[in-house]
Amino acid sequence: MKKITLALLFSTLAFTAAQAVAADDLAAIKSSGTITFGTEGTYAPYTFHDEIDKLVGFDVDLGRAVAQKLGVKAKFIEGRWDGLIAGLDGKRYDAVINQVGITPERQAKYDFSKPYIDSKVVLITRDDNTTIKNFSDLKGQKSAQSLTSNYSQLASKYGADIVPTDSFTQSIGLVITGRAAATFNDNLSFLDFKKHQPNVKVKVAASEPANAPSGILVRKNQTALVDAINKALDEIKVDGTYKTISLRYFGQDVSQ
């Protein structure tokens, strides 16, 4: 009986300690006056550098707006996509804002805010490619993708051979040079790419609704932080900030 009582006591203490740690993340952010986000900085129009090398983008501006609602400043640490989520595990930052798809696999290890954007998945090929007309045509073809992205999982699902890349720009480059037949990404990124490089010979061969809407990623059991971020996202939509950011980067309101 004594062993059972002690076991229950230790279990209760561990649970209480876990709750305290979870609560401390938001408290630490408030105390420091800064929320730190991990992001790529190479993925237009979501997170990229403008002509004067300032970090900008839909996700960057949204992160700054969320921080303002939390009463703190936003700080961004840039990194390659395939190491971005691992940086959260290493506590390099408090959250990741980088079009992170909300998938069951990620939800098992991390917490997410509510979705803040959803877009179509597009299959991009060279404009002279007549072989790939839909997703099923990708079987046995090379698809250029970041290995840990949900687009890589989607390409594998359709039987593609994955060519690893570090960014959307690199993926497009491999398609243009013929080192890959195609790449998956979202339609808003593709439209932004074509807006800035209209003469590049690529096209959308097929599209479908996104396989995963995107959310702000945080460490597991961060209920207080998730609730605070969700409240901030709601307020941003109500007061028109979200619409303003949408129009700035997409020319239309993309709120859900």
PDB file of C-alpha atoms in Angstrom:
ATOM      1  CA  MET A   1       0.000   0.000   0.000  1.00  0.00           C
ATOM      2  CA  LYS A   2       2.877   2.335   0.887  1.00  0.00           C
ATOM      3  CA  LYS A   3       4.471   1.690  -2.515  1.00  0.00           C
ATOM      4  CA  ILE A   4       1.187   2.423  -4.291  1.00  0.00           C
ATOM      5  CA  THR A   5       0.722   5.638  -2.301  1.00  0.00           C
ATOM      6  CA  LEU A   6       4.263   6.770  -3.099  1.00  0.00           C
ATOM      7  CA  ALA A   7       3.768   5.914  -6.777  1.00  0.00           C
ATOM      8  CA  LEU A   8       0.587   7.976  -6.871  1.00  0.00           C
ATOM      9  CA  LEU A   9       2.355  10.813  -5.104  1.00  0.00           C
ATOM     10  CA  PHE A  10       5.251  10.844  -7.575  1.00  0.00           C
ATOM     11  CA  SER A  11       2.798  10.614 -10.485  1.00  0.00           C
ATOM     12  CA  THR A  12       0.857  13.604  -9.168  1.00  0.00           C
ATOM     13  CA  LEU A  13       4.045  15.591  -8.613  1.00  0.00           C
ATOM     14  CA  ALA A  14       5.263  14.782 -12.133  1.00  0.00           C
ATOM     15  CA  PHE A  15       1.937  15.859 -13.629  1.00  0.00           C
ATOM     16  CA  THR A  16       1.981  19.090 -11.634  1.00  0.00           C
ATOM     17  CA  ALA A  17       5.562  19.770 -12.694  1.00  0.00           C
ATOM     18  CA  ALA A  18       4.666  19.172 -16.348  1.00  0.00           C
ATOM     19  CA  GLN A  19       1.798  21.624 -16.056  1.00  0.00           C
ATOM     20  CA  ALA A  20       4.111  24.179 -14.489  1.00  0.00           C
ATOM     21  CA  VAL A  21       6.649  23.789 -17.314  1.00  0.00           C
ATOM     22  CA  ALA A  22       3.887  24.191 -19.905  1.00  0.00           C
ATOM     23  CA  ALA A  23       2.592  27.324 -18.203  1.00  0.00           C
ATOM     24  CA  ASP A  24       6.116  28.724 -17.830  1.00  0.00           C
ATOM     25  CA  ASP A  25       6.658  28.942 -21.615  1.00  0.00           C
ATOM     26  CA  LEU A  26       3.994  31.628 -22.014  1.00  0.00           C
ATOM     27  CA  ALA A  27       5.090  33.242 -18.749  1.00  0.00           C
ATOM     28  CA  ALA A  28       8.699  33.292 -19.967  1.00  0.00           C
ATOM     29  CA  ILE A  29       7.648  34.926 -23.240  1.00  0.00           C
ATOM     30  CA  LYS A  30       5.701  37.580 -21.357  1.00  0.00           C
ATOM     31  CA  SER A  31       8.571  38.105 -18.933  1.00  0.00           C
ATOM     32  CA  SER A  32      11.213  38.459 -21.655  1.00  0.00           C
ATOM     33  CA  GLY A  33       8.977  40.640 -23.808  1.00  0.00           C
ATOM     34  CA  THR A  34       9.815  38.589 -26.892  1.00  0.00           C
ATOM     35  CA  ILE A  35       8.352  35.595 -28.731  1.00  0.00           C
ATOM     36  CA  THR A  36      10.911  33.897 -30.960  1.00  0.00           C
ATOM     37  CA  PHE A  37       9.785  32.236 -34.190  1.00  0.00           C
ATOM     38  CA  GLY A  38      11.693  29.794 -36.376  1.00  0.00           C
ATOM     39  CA  THR A  39      11.219  30.424 -40.113  1.00  0.00           C
ATOM     40  CA  GLU A  40      12.967  29.767 -43.441  1.00  0.00           C
ATOM     41  CA  GLY A  41      13.358  33.227 -44.935  1.00  0.00           C
ATOM     42  CA  THR A  42      13.550  31.674 -48.417  1.00  0.00           C
ATOM     43  CA  TYR A  43       9.911  30.784 -49.117  1.00  0.00           C
ATOM     44  CA  ALA A  44       8.070  33.633 -50.847  1.00  0.00           C
ATOM     45  CA  PRO A  45       5.484  34.989 -50.345  1.00  0.00           C
ATOM     46  CA  TYR A  46       5.369  33.572 -46.815  1.00  0.00           C
ATOM     47  CA  THR A  47       8.864  34.210 -45.474  1.00  0.00           C
ATOM     48  CA  PHE A  48      11.609  35.815 -47.594  1.00  0.00           C
ATOM     49  CA  HIS A  49      13.965  38.784 -47.917  1.00  0.00           C
ATOM     50  CA  ASP A  50      12.955  41.853 -49.893  1.00  0.00           C
ATOM     51  CA  GLU A  51      15.175  43.995 -52.127  1.00  0.00           C
ATOM     52  CA  ILE A  52      16.819  45.650 -49.114  1.00  0.00           C
ATOM     53  CA  ASP A  53      17.319  42.242 -47.461  1.00  0.00           C
ATOM     54  CA  LYS A  54      14.627  42.786 -44.823  1.00  0.00           C
ATOM     55  CA  LEU A  55      12.828  39.642 -43.650  1.00  0.00           C
ATOM     56  CA  VAL A  56       9.223  39.958 -44.818  1.00  0.00           C
ATOM     57  CA  GLY A  57       6.302  37.781 -45.946  1.00  0.00           C
ATOM     58  CA  PHE A  58       2.789  36.762 -45.036  1.00  0.00           C
ATOM     59  CA  ASP A  59       3.904  34.482 -42.188  1.00  0.00           C
ATOM     60  CA  VAL A  60       6.457  37.004 -40.932  1.00  0.00           C
ATOM     61  CA  ASP A  61       3.914  39.837 -40.796  1.00  0.00           C
ATOM     62  CA  LEU A  62       1.368  37.510 -39.217  1.00  0.00           C
ATOM     63  CA  GLY A  63       3.933  36.497 -36.581  1.00  0.00           C
ATOM     64  CA  ARG A  64       4.599  40.142 -35.795  1.00  0.00           C
ATOM     65  CA  ALA A  65       0.860  40.807 -35.500  1.00  0.00           C
ATOM     66  CA  VAL A  66       0.430  37.833 -33.143  1.00  0.00           C
ATOM     67  CA  ALA A  67       3.327  39.078 -31.019  1.00  0.00           C
ATOM     68  CA  GLN A  68       1.742  42.527 -30.788  1.00  0.00           C
ATOM     69  CA  LYS A  69      -1.517  41.012 -29.569  1.00  0.00           C
ATOM     70  CA  LEU A  70       0.449  39.075 -26.943  1.00  0.00           C
ATOM     71  CA  GLY A  71       2.015  42.335 -25.818  1.00  0.00           C
ATOM     72  CA  VAL A  72       5.547  41.330 -26.843  1.00  0.00           C
ATOM     73  CA  LYS A  73       7.969  41.778 -29.748  1.00  0.00           C
ATOM     74  CA  ALA A  74       8.600  39.171 -32.449  1.00  0.00           C
ATOM     75  CA  LYS A  75      12.072  37.807 -33.112  1.00  0.00           C
ATOM     76  CA  PHE A  76      12.837  35.467 -36.041  1.00  0.00           C
ATOM     77  CA  ILE A  77      15.559  32.846 -36.340  1.00  0.00           C
ATOM     78  CA  GLU A  78      16.066  31.546 -39.859  1.00  0.00           C
ATOM     79  CA  GLY A  79      16.971  28.008 -40.853  1.00  0.00           C
ATOM     80  CA  ARG A  80      16.529  25.373 -43.524  1.00  0.00           C
ATOM     81  CA  TRP A  81      13.146  23.701 -43.632  1.00  0.00           C
ATOM     82  CA  ASP A  82      14.417  20.195 -42.895  1.00  0.00           C
ATOM     83  CA  GLY A  83      15.985  21.392 -39.620  1.00  0.00           C
ATOM     84  CA  LEU A  84      13.361  23.949 -38.712  1.00  0.00           C
ATOM     85  CA  ILE A  85      11.117  21.748 -36.582  1.00  0.00           C
ATOM     86  CA  ALA A  86      14.115  20.117 -34.929  1.00  0.00           C
ATOM     87  CA  GLY A  87      15.128  23.592 -33.789  1.00  0.00           C
ATOM     88  CA  LEU A  88      11.904  23.759 -31.804  1.00  0.00           C
ATOM     89  CA  ASP A  89      12.907  20.549 -30.008  1.00  0.00           C
ATOM     90  CA  GLY A  90      16.246  22.163 -29.206  1.00  0.00           C
ATOM     91  CA  LYS A  91      14.428  25.208 -27.780  1.00  0.00           C
ATOM     92  CA  ARG A  92      16.074  27.595 -30.218  1.00  0.00           C
ATOM     93  CA  TYR A  93      12.708  29.353 -30.480  1.00  0.00           C
ATOM     94  CA  ASP A  94       9.231  29.327 -28.977  1.00  0.00           C
ATOM     95  CA  ALA A  95       7.289  28.506 -32.148  1.00  0.00           C
ATOM     96  CA  VAL A  96       7.625  27.850 -35.875  1.00  0.00           C
ATOM     97  CA  ILE A  97       5.706  29.962 -38.380  1.00  0.00           C
ATOM     98  CA  ASN A  98       6.498  28.707 -41.875  1.00  0.00           C
ATOM     99  CA  GLN A  99       3.422  27.229 -43.539  1.00  0.00           C
ATOM    100  CA  VAL A 100       3.702  24.118 -41.377  1.00  0.00           C
ATOM    101  CA  GLY A 101       0.966  21.696 -42.405  1.00  0.00           C
ATOM    102  CA  ILE A 102      -1.156  20.338 -39.557  1.00  0.00           C
ATOM    103  CA  THR A 103      -0.750  16.589 -40.056  1.00  0.00           C
ATOM    104  CA  PRO A 104      -1.588  13.713 -37.667  1.00  0.00           C
ATOM    105  CA  GLU A 105       2.095  12.766 -37.530  1.00  0.00           C
ATOM    106  CA  ARG A 106       3.118  16.228 -36.367  1.00  0.00           C
ATOM    107  CA  GLN A 107       0.174  16.541 -33.983  1.00  0.00           C
ATOM    108  CA  ALA A 108       1.415  13.420 -32.197  1.00  0.00           C
ATOM    109  CA  LYS A 109       4.658  15.238 -31.286  1.00  0.00           C
ATOM    110  CA  TYR A 110       3.720  18.928 -31.262  1.00  0.00           C
ATOM    111  CA  ASP A 111       0.883  21.345 -30.614  1.00  0.00           C
ATOM    112  CA  PHE A 112      -0.561  23.697 -33.225  1.00  0.00           C
ATOM    113  CA  SER A 113      -2.535  26.888 -33.251  1.00  0.00           C
ATOM    114  CA  LYS A 114      -5.808  26.830 -35.140  1.00  0.00           C
ATOM    115  CA  PRO A 115      -5.277  26.882 -38.939  1.00  0.00           C
ATOM    116  CA  TYR A 116      -4.474  30.354 -40.231  1.00  0.00           C
ATOM    117  CA  ILE A 117      -4.332  29.588 -43.969  1.00  0.00           C
ATOM    118  CA  ASP A 118      -5.272  26.829 -46.389  1.00  0.00           C
ATOM    119  CA  SER A 119      -4.395  26.698 -50.064  1.00  0.00           C
ATOM    120  CA  LYS A 120      -4.461  24.291 -52.994  1.00  0.00           C
ATOM    121  CA  VAL A 121      -1.708  21.791 -53.623  1.00  0.00           C
ATOM    122  CA  VAL A 122      -0.323  22.175 -57.128  1.00  0.00           C
ATOM    123  CA  LEU A 123       1.835  19.838 -59.191  1.00  0.00           C
ATOM    124  CA  ILE A 124       4.373  21.933 -61.084  1.00  0.00           C
ATOM    125  CA  THR A 125       6.182  20.770 -64.230  1.00  0.00           C
ATOM    126  CA  ARG A 126       8.041  22.341 -67.135  1.00  0.00           C
ATOM    127  CA  ASP A 127       5.572  23.856 -69.545  1.00  0.00           C
ATOM    128  CA  ASP A 128       6.731  21.497 -72.336  1.00  0.00           C
ATOM    129  CA  ASN A 129       6.027  18.386 -70.227  1.00  0.00           C
ATOM    130  CA  THR A 130       3.198  16.418 -71.844  1.00  0.00           C
ATOM    131  CA  THR A 131       3.651  13.232 -69.797  1.00  0.00           C
ATOM    132  CA  ILE A 132       2.438  14.450 -66.402  1.00  0.00           C
ATOM    133  CA  LYS A 133      -1.186  15.619 -66.525  1.00  0.00           C
ATOM    134  CA  ASN A 134      -2.414  14.552 -63.080  1.00  0.00           C
ATOM    135  CA  PHE A 135      -1.075  13.329 -59.747  1.00  0.00           C
ATOM    136  CA  SER A 136      -1.151   9.658 -60.718  1.00  0.00           C
ATOM    137  CA  ASP A 137       1.194  10.349 -63.648  1.00  0.00           C
ATOM    138  CA  LEU A 138       3.912  11.086 -61.096  1.00  0.00           C
ATOM    139  CA  LYS A 139       4.520   7.365 -60.462  1.00  0.00           C
ATOM    140  CA  GLY A 140       8.155   6.523 -61.234  1.00  0.00           C
ATOM    141  CA  GLN A 141       9.002  10.166 -61.927  1.00  0.00           C
ATOM    142  CA  LYS A 142      11.415  12.351 -59.952  1.00  0.00           C
ATOM    143  CA  SER A 143       9.813  14.973 -57.693  1.00  0.00           C
ATOM    144  CA  ALA A 144      11.952  17.673 -56.073  1.00  0.00           C
ATOM    145  CA  GLN A 145      10.867  18.162 -52.430  1.00  0.00           C
ATOM    146  CA  SER A 146      12.098  19.049 -48.952  1.00  0.00           C
ATOM    147  CA  LEU A 147      12.296  15.649 -47.284  1.00  0.00           C
ATOM    148  CA  THR A 148      10.306  16.418 -44.130  1.00  0.00           C
ATOM    149  CA  SER A 149       7.536  18.415 -45.843  1.00  0.00           C
ATOM    150  CA  ASN A 150       3.982  17.148 -46.261  1.00  0.00           C
ATOM    151  CA  TYR A 151       4.476  17.704 -50.012  1.00  0.00           C
ATOM    152  CA  SER A 152       7.240  15.102 -49.956  1.00  0.00           C
ATOM    153  CA  GLN A 153       4.848  12.657 -48.286  1.00  0.00           C
ATOM    154  CA  LEU A 154       2.245  13.418 -50.938  1.00  0.00           C
ATOM    155  CA  ALA A 155       4.719  12.863 -53.770  1.00  0.00           C
ATOM    156  CA  SER A 156       5.757   9.532 -52.237  1.00  0.00           C
ATOM    157  CA  LYS A 157       2.089   8.564 -51.938  1.00  0.00           C
ATOM    158  CA  TYR A 158       1.764   8.897 -55.701  1.00  0.00           C
ATOM    159  CA  GLY A 159       4.868   6.788 -56.317  1.00  0.00           C
ATOM    160  CA  ALA A 160       7.402   9.501 -57.100  1.00  0.00           C
ATOM    161  CA  ASP A 161      11.129   9.192 -56.477  1.00  0.00           C
ATOM    162  CA  ILE A 162      12.072  12.059 -54.181  1.00  0.00           C
ATOM    163  CA  VAL A 163      14.962  14.357 -55.080  1.00  0.00           C
ATOM    164  CA  PRO A 164      15.870  16.148 -51.807  1.00  0.00           C
ATOM    165  CA  THR A 165      15.993  19.957 -51.829  1.00  0.00           C
ATOM    166  CA  ASP A 166      16.332  22.748 -49.293  1.00  0.00           C
ATOM    167  CA  SER A 167      13.778  25.195 -50.682  1.00  0.00           C
ATOM    168  CA  PHE A 168      10.951  25.838 -53.138  1.00  0.00           C
ATOM    169  CA  THR A 169      13.337  27.880 -55.301  1.00  0.00           C
ATOM    170  CA  GLN A 170      15.774  24.974 -55.517  1.00  0.00           C
ATOM    171  CA  SER A 171      12.940  22.578 -56.345  1.00  0.00           C
ATOM    172  CA  ILE A 172      11.754  24.817 -59.192  1.00  0.00           C
ATOM    173  CA  GLY A 173      15.336  25.045 -60.434  1.00  0.00           C
ATOM    174  CA  LEU A 174      15.627  21.258 -60.669  1.00  0.00           C
ATOM    175  CA  VAL A 175      12.369  21.084 -62.620  1.00  0.00           C
ATOM    176  CA  ILE A 176      13.538  23.792 -65.051  1.00  0.00           C
ATOM    177  CA  THR A 177      16.863  22.024 -65.682  1.00  0.00           C
ATOM    178  CA  GLY A 178      15.183  18.630 -66.075  1.00  0.00           C
ATOM    179  CA  ARG A 179      16.867  17.051 -63.056  1.00  0.00           C
ATOM    180  CA  ALA A 180      13.371  16.498 -61.657  1.00  0.00           C
ATOM    181  CA  ALA A 181      10.121  16.065 -63.553  1.00  0.00           C
ATOM    182  CA  ALA A 182       7.943  17.912 -61.059  1.00  0.00           C
ATOM    183  CA  THR A 183       7.508  19.420 -57.633  1.00  0.00           C
ATOM    184  CA  PHE A 184       4.545  19.796 -55.287  1.00  0.00           C
ATOM    185  CA  ASN A 185       3.868  23.059 -53.508  1.00  0.00           C
ATOM    186  CA  ASP A 186       0.977  25.418 -52.811  1.00  0.00           C
ATOM    187  CA  ASN A 187      -0.740  27.542 -55.443  1.00  0.00           C
ATOM    188  CA  LEU A 188      -0.086  30.862 -53.686  1.00  0.00           C
ATOM    189  CA  SER A 189       3.678  30.261 -53.691  1.00  0.00           C
ATOM    190  CA  PHE A 190       3.543  29.330 -57.355  1.00  0.00           C
ATOM    191  CA  LEU A 191       1.521  32.440 -58.268  1.00  0.00           C
ATOM    192  CA  ASP A 192       4.013  34.613 -56.392  1.00  0.00           C
ATOM    193  CA  PHE A 193       6.905  32.924 -58.200  1.00  0.00           C
ATOM    194  CA  LYS A 194       5.296  33.501 -61.611  1.00  0.00           C
ATOM    195  CA  LYS A 195       4.523  37.117 -60.710  1.00  0.00           C
ATOM    196  CA  HIS A 196       8.226  37.786 -60.154  1.00  0.00           C
ATOM    197  CA  GLN A 197       9.536  35.471 -62.888  1.00  0.00           C
ATOM    198  CA  PRO A 198       6.808  35.343 -65.567  1.00  0.00           C
ATOM    199  CA  ASN A 199       9.122  34.057 -68.296  1.00  0.00           C
ATOM    200  CA  VAL A 200      10.223  30.897 -66.491  1.00  0.00           C
ATOM    201  CA  LYS A 201       8.871  27.921 -68.429  1.00  0.00           C
ATOM    202  CA  VAL A 202       6.902  26.090 -65.751  1.00  0.00           C
ATOM    203  CA  LYS A 203       3.193  25.367 -65.360  1.00  0.00           C
ATOM    204  CA  VAL A 204       0.621  23.832 -63.017  1.00  0.00           C
ATOM    205  CA  ALA A 205      -0.170  20.375 -64.352  1.00  0.00           C
ATOM    206  CA  ALA A 206      -2.778  19.496 -61.701  1.00  0.00           C
ATOM    207  CA  SER A 207      -4.173  20.777 -58.410  1.00  0.00           C
ATOM    208  CA  GLU A 208      -6.390  19.750 -55.515  1.00  0.00           C
ATOM    209  CA  PRO A 209      -7.365  21.145 -52.069  1.00  0.00           C
ATOM    210  CA  ALA A 210      -4.468  21.252 -49.632  1.00  0.00           C
ATOM    211  CA  ASN A 211      -3.729  17.991 -47.826  1.00  0.00           C
ATOM    212  CA  ALA A 212      -3.073  19.935 -44.632  1.00  0.00           C
ATOM    213  CA  PRO A 213      -3.974  23.493 -43.562  1.00  0.00           C
ATOM    214  CA  SER A 214      -1.158  25.405 -41.852  1.00  0.00           C
ATOM    215  CA  GLY A 215      -0.812  26.450 -38.218  1.00  0.00           C
ATOM    216  CA  ILE A 216       1.767  27.928 -35.849  1.00  0.00           C
ATOM    217  CA  LEU A 217       3.769  25.050 -34.354  1.00  0.00           C
ATOM    218  CA  VAL A 218       4.772  24.921 -30.668  1.00  0.00           C
ATOM    219  CA  ARG A 219       6.128  22.282 -28.318  1.00  0.00           C
ATOM    220  CA  LYS A 220       3.771  19.664 -26.915  1.00  0.00           C
ATOM    221  CA  ASN A 221       1.507  20.439 -23.935  1.00  0.00           C
ATOM    222  CA  GLN A 222       1.655  24.203 -24.448  1.00  0.00           C
ATOM    223  CA  THR A 223      -2.038  24.791 -23.784  1.00  0.00           C
ATOM    224  CA  ALA A 224      -1.625  28.299 -22.397  1.00  0.00           C
ATOM    225  CA  LEU A 225       0.565  29.397 -25.297  1.00  0.00           C
ATOM    226  CA  VAL A 226      -1.725  27.841 -27.918  1.00  0.00           C
ATOM    227  CA  ASP A 227      -4.763  29.507 -26.344  1.00  0.00           C
ATOM    228  CA  ALA A 228      -3.002  32.880 -26.338  1.00  0.00           C
ATOM    229  CA  ILE A 229      -1.943  32.511 -29.986  1.00  0.00           C
ATOM    230  CA  ASN A 230      -5.453  31.431 -31.018  1.00  0.00           C
ATOM    231  CA  LYS A 231      -6.938  34.440 -29.254  1.00  0.00           C
ATOM    232  CA  ALA A 232      -4.455  36.674 -31.068  1.00  0.00           C
ATOM    233  CA  LEU A 233      -5.346  35.116 -34.438  1.00  0.00           C
ATOM    234  CA  ASP A 234      -9.049  35.695 -33.764  1.00  0.00           C
ATOM    235  CA  GLU A 235      -8.412  39.334 -32.857  1.00  0.00           C
ATOM    236  CA  ILE A 236      -6.276  39.866 -35.972  1.00  0.00           C
ATOM    237  CA  LYS A 237      -9.127  38.699 -38.179  1.00  0.00           C
ATOM    238  CA  VAL A 238     -11.754  40.761 -36.361  1.00  0.00           C
ATOM    239  CA  ASP A 239      -9.798  44.027 -36.448  1.00  0.00           C
ATOM    240  CA  GLY A 240      -8.852  43.717 -40.135  1.00  0.00           C
ATOM    241  CA  THR A 241      -5.120  43.117 -39.660  1.00  0.00           C
ATOM    242  CA  TYR A 242      -5.307  39.690 -41.306  1.00  0.00           C
ATOM    243  CA  LYS A 243      -7.074  41.112 -44.351  1.00  0.00           C
ATOM    244  CA  THR A 244      -4.483  43.883 -44.672  1.00  0.00           C
ATOM    245  CA  ILE A 245      -1.627  41.353 -44.611  1.00  0.00           C
ATOM    246  CA  SER A 246      -3.463  39.125 -47.113  1.00  0.00           C
ATOM    247  CA  LEU A 247      -3.960  41.974 -49.560  1.00  0.00           C
ATOM    248  CA  ARG A 248      -0.297  42.957 -49.200  1.00  0.00           C
ATOM    249  CA  TYR A 249       0.993  39.562 -50.328  1.00  0.00           C
ATOM    250  CA  PHE A 250      -1.832  37.893 -52.245  1.00  0.00           C
ATOM    251  CA  GLY A 251      -4.007  40.726 -53.516  1.00  0.00           C
ATOM    252  CA  GLN A 252      -7.020  39.105 -51.881  1.00  0.00           C
ATOM    253  CA  ASP A 253      -8.363  38.105 -48.462  1.00  0.00           C
ATOM    254  CA  VAL A 254      -7.362  34.475 -47.827  1.00  0.00           C
ATOM    255  CA  SER A 255      -8.897  34.192 -44.347  1.00  0.00           C
ATOM    256  CA  GLN A 256     -10.792  31.010 -43.538  1.00  0.00           C
TER     257      GLN A 256
END
